[in-house]
CSV table of C-alpha atoms and ligand atoms in Angstrom, one decimal:
chain,number,residue,atom,x,y,z
A,1,UNK,CA,-148.9,-83.0,-86.5
A,2,UNK,CA,-147.4,-84.2,-89.8
A,3,UNK,CA,-148.3,-87.5,-91.4
A,4,UNK,CA,-146.4,-89.7,-93.9
A,5,UNK,CA,-149.2,-91.0,-96.0
A,6,UNK,CA,-153.1,-91.0,-95.7
A,7,UNK,CA,-156.0,-92.6,-97.5
A,8,UNK,CA,-158.4,-89.9,-98.4
A,9,UNK,CA,-161.4,-91.8,-99.9
A,10,UNK,CA,-160.7,-90.8,-103.5
A,11,UNK,CA,-157.1,-89.8,-103.2
A,12,UNK,CA,-153.8,-90.8,-101.6
A,13,UNK,CA,-152.1,-87.9,-99.7
A,14,UNK,CA,-148.5,-87.8,-98.6
A,15,UNK,CA,-145.9,-85.4,-97.3
A,16,UNK,CA,-143.4,-84.6,-100.0
A,17,UNK,CA,-140.2,-85.7,-98.3
A,18,UNK,CA,-138.1,-84.1,-101.0
A,19,UNK,CA,-139.0,-80.6,-99.7
A,20,UNK,CA,-138.0,-81.3,-96.1
A,21,UNK,CA,-136.7,-79.7,-93.9
A,22,UNK,CA,-137.5,-76.4,-95.5
A,23,UNK,CA,-141.1,-76.8,-96.5
A,24,UNK,CA,-143.9,-79.1,-95.3
A,25,UNK,CA,-145.9,-79.7,-98.5
A,26,UNK,CA,-148.5,-82.4,-98.9
A,27,UNK,CA,-149.3,-84.0,-102.3
A,28,UNK,CA,-152.8,-85.3,-103.1
A,29,UNK,CA,-152.8,-88.0,-105.8
A,30,UNK,CA,-156.0,-89.0,-107.6
A,31,UNK,CA,-154.3,-91.2,-110.1
A,32,UNK,CA,-152.3,-94.3,-109.4
A,33,UNK,CA,-149.6,-93.5,-112.0
A,34,UNK,CA,-148.8,-90.4,-109.9
A,35,UNK,CA,-148.5,-92.6,-106.8
A,36,UNK,CA,-146.1,-94.9,-108.6
A,37,UNK,CA,-144.1,-91.8,-109.7
A,38,UNK,CA,-144.1,-90.5,-106.1
A,39,UNK,CA,-142.4,-93.8,-105.0
A,40,UNK,CA,-139.8,-93.6,-107.8
A,41,UNK,CA,-139.0,-89.9,-107.2
A,42,UNK,CA,-138.8,-90.3,-103.4
A,43,UNK,CA,-141.8,-88.1,-102.5
A,44,UNK,CA,-142.3,-91.1,-100.2
A,45,UNK,CA,-139.4,-93.4,-99.2
A,46,UNK,CA,-138.4,-95.9,-96.6
A,47,UNK,CA,-139.2,-99.6,-96.9
A,48,UNK,CA,-142.5,-99.9,-95.0
A,49,UNK,CA,-143.8,-96.5,-96.3
A,50,UNK,CA,-143.3,-97.5,-100.0
A,51,UNK,CA,-145.2,-100.8,-99.3
A,52,UNK,CA,-148.1,-98.8,-97.8
A,53,UNK,CA,-148.0,-96.3,-100.7
A,54,UNK,CA,-148.1,-99.1,-103.3
A,55,UNK,CA,-151.0,-100.8,-101.5
A,56,UNK,CA,-152.9,-97.5,-101.5
A,57,UNK,CA,-152.0,-96.8,-105.1
A,58,UNK,CA,-153.5,-100.2,-106.1
A,59,UNK,CA,-156.6,-99.5,-104.1
A,60,UNK,CA,-156.8,-96.1,-105.9
A,61,UNK,CA,-156.5,-97.7,-109.3
A,62,UNK,CA,-159.3,-100.1,-108.3
A,63,UNK,CA,-161.8,-97.5,-107.2
A,64,UNK,CA,-161.1,-95.4,-110.3
A,65,UNK,CA,-161.4,-98.3,-112.7
A,66,UNK,CA,-164.3,-98.1,-115.2
A,67,UNK,CA,-164.1,-101.7,-116.2
A,68,UNK,CA,-167.3,-103.8,-115.6
A,69,UNK,CA,-166.2,-107.3,-116.5
A,70,UNK,CA,-164.6,-109.1,-113.6
A,71,UNK,CA,-161.9,-110.9,-115.7
A,72,UNK,CA,-160.9,-107.7,-117.4
A,73,UNK,CA,-160.9,-105.9,-114.1
A,74,UNK,CA,-158.7,-108.5,-112.5
A,75,UNK,CA,-156.1,-108.4,-115.4
A,76,UNK,CA,-156.1,-104.6,-115.2
A,77,UNK,CA,-155.4,-104.8,-111.5
A,78,UNK,CA,-152.6,-107.3,-111.9
A,79,UNK,CA,-151.0,-105.0,-114.4
A,80,UNK,CA,-151.2,-102.2,-111.9
A,81,UNK,CA,-149.5,-104.5,-109.3
A,82,UNK,CA,-146.7,-105.0,-111.9
A,83,UNK,CA,-146.3,-101.2,-112.3
A,84,UNK,CA,-145.9,-100.8,-108.6
A,85,UNK,CA,-143.4,-103.7,-108.4
A,86,UNK,CA,-141.2,-101.9,-110.9
A,87,UNK,CA,-140.9,-98.7,-108.9
A,88,UNK,CA,-138.0,-99.6,-106.6
A,89,UNK,CA,-136.2,-103.0,-106.4
A,90,UNK,CA,-134.5,-103.4,-103.0
A,91,UNK,CA,-137.0,-103.0,-100.2
A,92,UNK,CA,-138.9,-106.3,-99.9
A,93,UNK,CA,-141.7,-104.6,-98.0
A,94,UNK,CA,-142.9,-103.2,-101.3
A,95,UNK,CA,-143.3,-106.7,-102.8
A,96,UNK,CA,-144.8,-108.0,-99.6
A,97,UNK,CA,-147.5,-105.3,-99.6
A,98,UNK,CA,-148.2,-105.8,-103.4
A,99,UNK,CA,-148.6,-109.6,-102.8
A,100,UNK,CA,-151.2,-108.9,-100.1
A,101,UNK,CA,-153.2,-106.9,-102.6
A,102,UNK,CA,-152.5,-109.4,-105.4
A,103,UNK,CA,-154.0,-112.3,-103.3
A,104,UNK,CA,-157.2,-110.3,-102.9
A,105,UNK,CA,-157.4,-109.6,-106.7
A,106,UNK,CA,-156.8,-113.2,-107.6
A,107,UNK,CA,-159.5,-114.6,-105.3
A,108,UNK,CA,-162.2,-112.1,-106.1
A,109,UNK,CA,-165.3,-112.8,-108.1
A,110,UNK,CA,-167.1,-109.5,-107.9
A,111,UNK,CA,-165.8,-106.1,-108.9
A,112,UNK,CA,-167.5,-104.0,-106.1
A,113,UNK,CA,-166.5,-106.4,-103.4
A,114,UNK,CA,-162.9,-106.5,-104.7
A,115,UNK,CA,-162.7,-102.7,-104.7
A,116,UNK,CA,-164.0,-102.6,-101.1
A,117,UNK,CA,-161.5,-105.3,-100.0
A,118,UNK,CA,-158.6,-103.6,-101.7
A,119,UNK,CA,-159.3,-100.3,-100.0
A,120,UNK,CA,-159.8,-102.1,-96.7
A,121,UNK,CA,-156.5,-104.1,-97.1
A,122,UNK,CA,-154.5,-100.9,-97.9
A,123,UNK,CA,-155.8,-99.2,-94.8
A,124,UNK,CA,-155.1,-102.3,-92.7
A,125,UNK,CA,-151.5,-102.5,-94.0
A,126,UNK,CA,-151.1,-98.9,-92.9
A,127,UNK,CA,-152.7,-99.3,-89.5
A,128,UNK,CA,-150.9,-102.6,-88.7
A,129,UNK,CA,-147.5,-101.0,-89.5
A,130,UNK,CA,-148.0,-98.4,-86.8
A,131,UNK,CA,-148.9,-101.0,-84.3
A,132,UNK,CA,-145.9,-103.2,-85.4
A,133,UNK,CA,-143.5,-100.2,-84.9
A,134,UNK,CA,-144.8,-99.7,-81.3
A,135,UNK,CA,-144.0,-103.4,-80.6
A,136,UNK,CA,-140.5,-103.1,-82.2
A,137,UNK,CA,-140.0,-100.0,-80.0
A,138,UNK,CA,-141.0,-101.9,-76.9
A,139,UNK,CA,-138.7,-104.8,-77.6
A,140,UNK,CA,-135.9,-102.5,-78.7
A,141,UNK,CA,-135.8,-100.0,-75.9
A,142,UNK,CA,-134.5,-102.7,-73.6
A,143,UNK,CA,-131.2,-102.4,-75.4
A,144,UNK,CA,-130.9,-98.7,-74.8
A,145,UNK,CA,-129.6,-97.8,-71.4
A,146,UNK,CA,-130.4,-94.6,-69.5
A,147,UNK,CA,-127.8,-92.0,-70.5
A,148,UNK,CA,-126.9,-93.7,-73.8
A,149,UNK,CA,-125.9,-91.8,-76.9
A,150,UNK,CA,-127.3,-93.7,-79.9
A,151,UNK,CA,-126.1,-93.3,-83.5
A,152,UNK,CA,-128.5,-93.8,-86.3
A,153,UNK,CA,-128.2,-93.7,-90.1
A,154,UNK,CA,-130.5,-92.7,-92.9
A,155,UNK,CA,-134.2,-92.4,-91.8
A,156,UNK,CA,-136.0,-95.3,-90.3
A,157,UNK,CA,-138.5,-93.0,-88.6
A,158,UNK,CA,-142.2,-92.1,-88.8
A,159,UNK,CA,-141.6,-90.8,-92.3
A,160,UNK,CA,-140.1,-94.1,-93.5
A,161,UNK,CA,-143.1,-96.1,-92.2
A,162,UNK,CA,-146.9,-95.7,-91.5
A,163,UNK,CA,-145.8,-93.8,-88.3
A,164,UNK,CA,-143.6,-93.9,-85.2
A,165,UNK,CA,-140.7,-95.6,-87.1
A,166,UNK,CA,-138.6,-98.7,-86.6
A,167,UNK,CA,-135.1,-97.6,-85.5
A,168,UNK,CA,-136.5,-94.2,-84.4
A,169,UNK,CA,-139.4,-96.1,-82.9
A,170,UNK,CA,-136.9,-97.8,-80.6
A,171,UNK,CA,-135.4,-94.4,-79.7
A,172,UNK,CA,-138.9,-92.9,-79.2
A,173,UNK,CA,-139.9,-95.8,-76.9
A,174,UNK,CA,-136.7,-95.5,-74.8
A,175,UNK,CA,-137.6,-91.8,-74.3
A,176,UNK,CA,-141.2,-92.7,-73.4
A,177,UNK,CA,-139.7,-95.0,-70.8
A,178,UNK,CA,-138.1,-92.0,-69.2
A,179,UNK,CA,-134.6,-92.7,-70.4
A,180,UNK,CA,-132.4,-89.7,-71.0
A,181,UNK,CA,-130.8,-90.4,-74.3
A,182,UNK,CA,-129.0,-88.4,-77.0
A,183,UNK,CA,-129.0,-89.2,-80.7
A,184,UNK,CA,-126.3,-88.7,-83.3
A,185,UNK,CA,-127.9,-88.6,-86.7
A,186,UNK,CA,-125.5,-89.2,-89.6
A,187,UNK,CA,-126.4,-86.9,-92.6
A,188,UNK,CA,-126.5,-89.9,-95.0
A,189,UNK,CA,-125.0,-88.8,-98.3
A,190,UNK,CA,-126.0,-88.6,-101.1
A,191,UNK,CA,-129.7,-88.1,-100.5
A,192,UNK,CA,-129.3,-86.7,-96.9
A,193,UNK,CA,-132.2,-88.6,-95.3
A,194,UNK,CA,-130.3,-88.2,-92.0
A,195,UNK,CA,-129.9,-84.5,-92.2
A,196,UNK,CA,-133.2,-83.6,-93.9
A,197,UNK,CA,-135.6,-86.1,-92.4
A,198,UNK,CA,-134.3,-87.9,-89.3
A,199,UNK,CA,-133.0,-84.7,-87.7
A,200,UNK,CA,-136.3,-83.0,-88.6
A,201,UNK,CA,-138.4,-85.7,-87.0
A,202,UNK,CA,-136.3,-85.9,-83.8
A,203,UNK,CA,-136.1,-82.2,-83.5
A,204,UNK,CA,-139.8,-81.9,-83.7
A,205,UNK,CA,-140.1,-84.5,-80.9
A,206,UNK,CA,-137.7,-82.5,-78.7
A,207,UNK,CA,-135.3,-85.5,-78.7
A,208,UNK,CA,-131.7,-84.4,-78.0
A,209,UNK,CA,-130.2,-84.8,-81.5
A,210,UNK,CA,-126.8,-83.9,-82.9
A,211,UNK,CA,-126.3,-83.9,-86.7
A,212,UNK,CA,-122.9,-85.2,-87.9
A,213,UNK,CA,-121.4,-85.8,-91.4
A,214,UNK,CA,-121.1,-89.5,-92.2
A,215,UNK,CA,-117.3,-89.4,-92.1
A,216,UNK,CA,-117.3,-88.2,-88.5
A,217,UNK,CA,-118.9,-91.4,-87.2
A,218,UNK,CA,-115.6,-93.2,-86.5
A,219,UNK,CA,-114.2,-90.1,-84.7
A,220,UNK,CA,-117.1,-90.0,-82.2
A,221,UNK,CA,-117.0,-93.8,-81.7
A,222,UNK,CA,-113.3,-93.7,-80.9
A,223,UNK,CA,-113.9,-91.0,-78.3
A,224,UNK,CA,-116.4,-93.4,-76.6
A,225,UNK,CA,-119.3,-91.0,-77.2
A,226,UNK,CA,-121.5,-93.7,-78.8
A,227,UNK,CA,-123.0,-96.5,-76.8
A,228,UNK,CA,-124.9,-98.2,-79.7
A,229,UNK,CA,-125.9,-97.9,-83.3
A,230,UNK,CA,-129.4,-98.6,-84.5
A,231,UNK,CA,-130.6,-98.6,-88.1
A,232,UNK,CA,-133.6,-99.8,-90.2
A,233,UNK,CA,-133.5,-102.3,-93.0
A,234,UNK,CA,-134.8,-102.7,-96.6
A,235,UNK,CA,-134.4,-106.5,-96.9
A,236,UNK,CA,-133.0,-109.1,-94.5
A,237,UNK,CA,-131.8,-112.3,-96.2
A,238,UNK,CA,-132.3,-115.8,-94.7
A,239,UNK,CA,-128.8,-115.8,-93.2
A,240,UNK,CA,-129.3,-112.4,-91.5
A,241,UNK,CA,-127.3,-110.3,-94.1
A,242,UNK,CA,-129.1,-106.9,-94.2
A,243,UNK,CA,-129.6,-104.4,-97.0
A,244,UNK,CA,-130.0,-100.8,-95.8
A,245,UNK,CA,-129.0,-97.3,-97.0
A,246,UNK,CA,-125.6,-97.1,-98.7
A,247,UNK,CA,-123.1,-96.4,-95.9
A,248,UNK,CA,-124.7,-98.7,-93.3
A,249,UNK,CA,-122.1,-101.4,-94.0
A,250,UNK,CA,-119.3,-98.9,-93.3
A,251,UNK,CA,-121.1,-97.9,-90.0
A,252,UNK,CA,-121.3,-101.6,-89.0
A,253,UNK,CA,-117.5,-102.1,-89.5
A,254,UNK,CA,-116.8,-99.0,-87.5
A,255,UNK,CA,-119.1,-100.2,-84.7
A,256,UNK,CA,-117.5,-103.6,-84.7
A,257,UNK,CA,-114.0,-102.1,-84.6
A,258,UNK,CA,-114.9,-100.1,-81.5
A,259,UNK,CA,-116.9,-102.8,-79.8
A,260,UNK,CA,-120.1,-100.9,-80.1
A,261,UNK,CA,-123.4,-102.9,-80.4
A,262,UNK,CA,-125.0,-102.6,-83.8
A,263,UNK,CA,-128.8,-103.2,-83.9
A,264,UNK,CA,-131.2,-103.5,-86.9
A,265,UNK,CA,-134.9,-102.7,-86.2
A,266,UNK,CA,-137.4,-104.0,-88.8
A,267,UNK,CA,-140.8,-105.5,-89.2
A,268,UNK,CA,-141.2,-109.2,-90.0
A,269,UNK,CA,-142.2,-108.0,-93.5
A,270,UNK,CA,-138.6,-107.0,-94.1
A,271,UNK,CA,-137.4,-110.6,-93.5
A,272,UNK,CA,-137.0,-112.4,-96.8
A,273,UNK,CA,-136.5,-116.2,-96.4
A,274,UNK,CA,-136.5,-116.5,-100.2
A,275,UNK,CA,-133.2,-114.6,-100.5
A,276,UNK,CA,-130.4,-116.8,-99.1
A,277,UNK,CA,-127.8,-114.2,-98.4
A,278,UNK,CA,-126.8,-110.6,-99.1
A,279,UNK,CA,-125.2,-111.4,-102.5
A,280,UNK,CA,-128.6,-112.2,-103.9
A,281,UNK,CA,-130.1,-108.8,-102.9
A,282,UNK,CA,-130.7,-106.5,-105.9
A,283,UNK,CA,-129.1,-103.1,-105.1
A,284,UNK,CA,-130.9,-100.2,-106.7
A,285,UNK,CA,-128.7,-97.8,-108.8
A,286,UNK,CA,-130.1,-94.3,-108.7
A,287,UNK,CA,-129.6,-91.3,-110.9
A,288,UNK,CA,-126.0,-89.9,-110.7
A,289,UNK,CA,-127.4,-86.3,-110.4
A,290,UNK,CA,-128.2,-87.2,-106.7
A,291,UNK,CA,-124.4,-87.1,-106.3
A,292,UNK,CA,-123.4,-84.4,-108.8
A,293,UNK,CA,-125.9,-81.9,-107.4
A,294,UNK,CA,-126.9,-80.9,-103.9
A,295,UNK,CA,-130.3,-79.1,-103.8
A,296,UNK,CA,-129.8,-78.1,-107.5
A,297,UNK,CA,-126.2,-76.9,-107.0
A,298,UNK,CA,-123.6,-78.7,-109.1
A,299,UNK,CA,-120.7,-80.0,-106.9
A,300,UNK,CA,-118.9,-82.3,-109.3
A,301,UNK,CA,-117.2,-81.6,-112.7
A,302,UNK,CA,-119.6,-82.0,-115.7
A,303,UNK,CA,-119.1,-85.4,-117.3
A,304,UNK,CA,-117.2,-87.1,-114.4
A,305,UNK,CA,-117.9,-90.8,-114.0
A,306,UNK,CA,-120.1,-91.3,-111.0
A,307,UNK,CA,-121.7,-94.4,-109.3
A,308,UNK,CA,-124.8,-94.2,-107.1
A,309,UNK,CA,-125.8,-97.5,-105.5
A,310,UNK,CA,-128.6,-96.6,-103.1
A,311,UNK,CA,-128.1,-99.5,-100.6
A,312,UNK,CA,-125.3,-101.8,-99.3
A,313,UNK,CA,-125.3,-105.1,-97.4
A,314,UNK,CA,-124.2,-105.4,-93.8
A,315,UNK,CA,-123.1,-109.0,-93.1
A,316,UNK,CA,-125.0,-110.8,-90.3
A,317,UNK,CA,-121.6,-111.1,-88.5
A,318,UNK,CA,-121.6,-107.3,-87.9
A,319,UNK,CA,-125.1,-107.3,-86.4
A,320,UNK,CA,-125.6,-107.7,-82.7
A,321,UNK,CA,-129.3,-108.2,-82.9
A,322,UNK,CA,-132.3,-107.9,-85.2
A,323,UNK,CA,-135.3,-106.4,-83.4
A,324,UNK,CA,-138.8,-107.2,-84.8
A,325,UNK,CA,-142.4,-107.0,-83.5
A,326,UNK,CA,-142.3,-110.7,-82.8
A,327,UNK,CA,-139.1,-110.7,-80.8
A,328,UNK,CA,-135.4,-110.2,-81.1
A,329,UNK,CA,-132.8,-112.4,-82.9
A,330,UNK,CA,-129.5,-112.0,-81.0
A,331,UNK,CA,-126.4,-113.0,-83.0
A,332,UNK,CA,-128.1,-113.5,-86.3
A,333,UNK,CA,-124.9,-114.8,-87.8
A,334,UNK,CA,-125.5,-117.9,-85.8
A,335,UNK,CA,-129.1,-118.6,-86.6
A,336,UNK,CA,-130.0,-116.4,-89.5
A,337,UNK,CA,-133.7,-115.3,-89.5
A,338,UNK,CA,-134.9,-118.8,-88.9
A,339,UNK,CA,-136.0,-118.4,-85.3
A,340,UNK,CA,-138.6,-115.8,-86.4
A,341,UNK,CA,-139.8,-116.9,-89.9
A,342,UNK,CA,-140.1,-120.6,-89.0
A,343,UNK,CA,-142.6,-119.8,-86.2
B,1,MRU,O1,-133.8,-94.8,-100.3
B,1,MRU,P1,-134.6,-94.7,-99.1
B,1,MRU,O2,-134.7,-93.4,-98.4
B,1,MRU,O3,-136.0,-95.4,-99.3
B,1,MRU,O4,-133.9,-95.7,-98.0
B,1,MRU,C1,-134.4,-95.9,-96.7
B,1,MRU,C2,-133.6,-96.8,-95.9
B,1,MRU,O5,-132.6,-97.3,-96.2
B,1,MRU,C3,-134.2,-97.1,-94.5
B,1,MRU,O6,-133.2,-97.2,-93.6
B,1,MRU,C4,-135.0,-98.4,-94.6
B,1,MRU,O7,-135.9,-98.3,-95.6
B,1,MRU,C5,-135.7,-98.7,-93.3
B,1,MRU,S1,-137.1,-97.7,-93.1
B,1,MRU,C6,-137.9,-98.1,-91.7
C-alpha cells in the first residue's frame, strides 16, 4: 500500500508525486532544506499534505540541531518556520500547521523537551488529518446518491492529505456505504493532478473512474451524465469564497449553468476567518515551463508569453455546500464560514 508521507525517526519519507503514474518512487529526506524543496517542487502537494510535510520538516530540523542554548535554539527554529512559510503561498493549511509548531517553540524552556514535543506534534497533525478526512467522508457521502456519477477536479485524495482524502474521501465513504458510483476525473491542466494522481488513486481502489480532458466537462454535464461535482480547497475565506486548483472556478460556473450541485470538502484548518473574501487570497504563480512543456516535451513556441496562476477563486454563490469534519455549511453565500468557525 502506498503512503503520502511518513515520519521515519530521523528522516521524512514521501512518495514522489512528480513520478506518478509511471513510477512509485519514495524519497527519504534527512535534511529540512530538502523537505522545503520537496514542497516547492511538488514532490508533495495538496493543502493538508504540505501542512504535514512542513510540520515534519520543522521536527526534523529540531532533532538535527546541534545548538545547546535554548534561546539560540528557539530563534533557529523560528527561522526554520519562516523557510517553510515561504514555500507555497495559497494553501492556508501550511500556515496553520506551521503555527502549531511555532506555538510549541515559543513556549518551550528546554531543548530536549521541545524536540520531543515538535516530533510528537508533527505526528499528531498527520494522524489527526486522517481521522478528520474519515469524518468529512461520513458527512459528505450523504450528498452522493446511489448510482451517481461524480465529477472531481485536481487531486483532493489520499495523496493530497495524510491519507483517505477530502473530496476523494467523500467518494471513498460513499463506496464504503455500498453505493454504486462512477467518477469523472478531469485531467487538470497544466500539472495534470487529475490524470496522474486522482485517476491513479481511484484506479488502485477499483473505483469506477473515467478520465476526461478539462474542456469536456461541460459536454458531459449537458448530456446529464454528472449528478454532482466535488472538489477540495486550499483556502476558504470568511465569506465562503474558495481558492482551489486553477480551473475549479470554471467547473463551478458550468455546474451552476446545468443545475448540478457543487460541493467543497475541506478540513476546518482550510477555513480562514482572517481572509475576508476571495479577492484577498494570494494566488501562487508557478513556473511557465509547467505550461510550455509536458513531461519534458516542448508544446509551445519558444519565447511565447505565458501565465501560470496555480489557483483560482470560486465565489461562495457557486458552492452548494462546504463539507467539513465538524459539519456542513449549506448555502455558504448566505452565512459564510461563520457557523463553523464561531463554534
Ligand atoms: O498545486 P496543488 O497540487 O498543491 O493543488 C492542490 C489542490 O488544489 C487541491 O484541490 C487542494 O489542495 C485540496 S487537497 C485536499
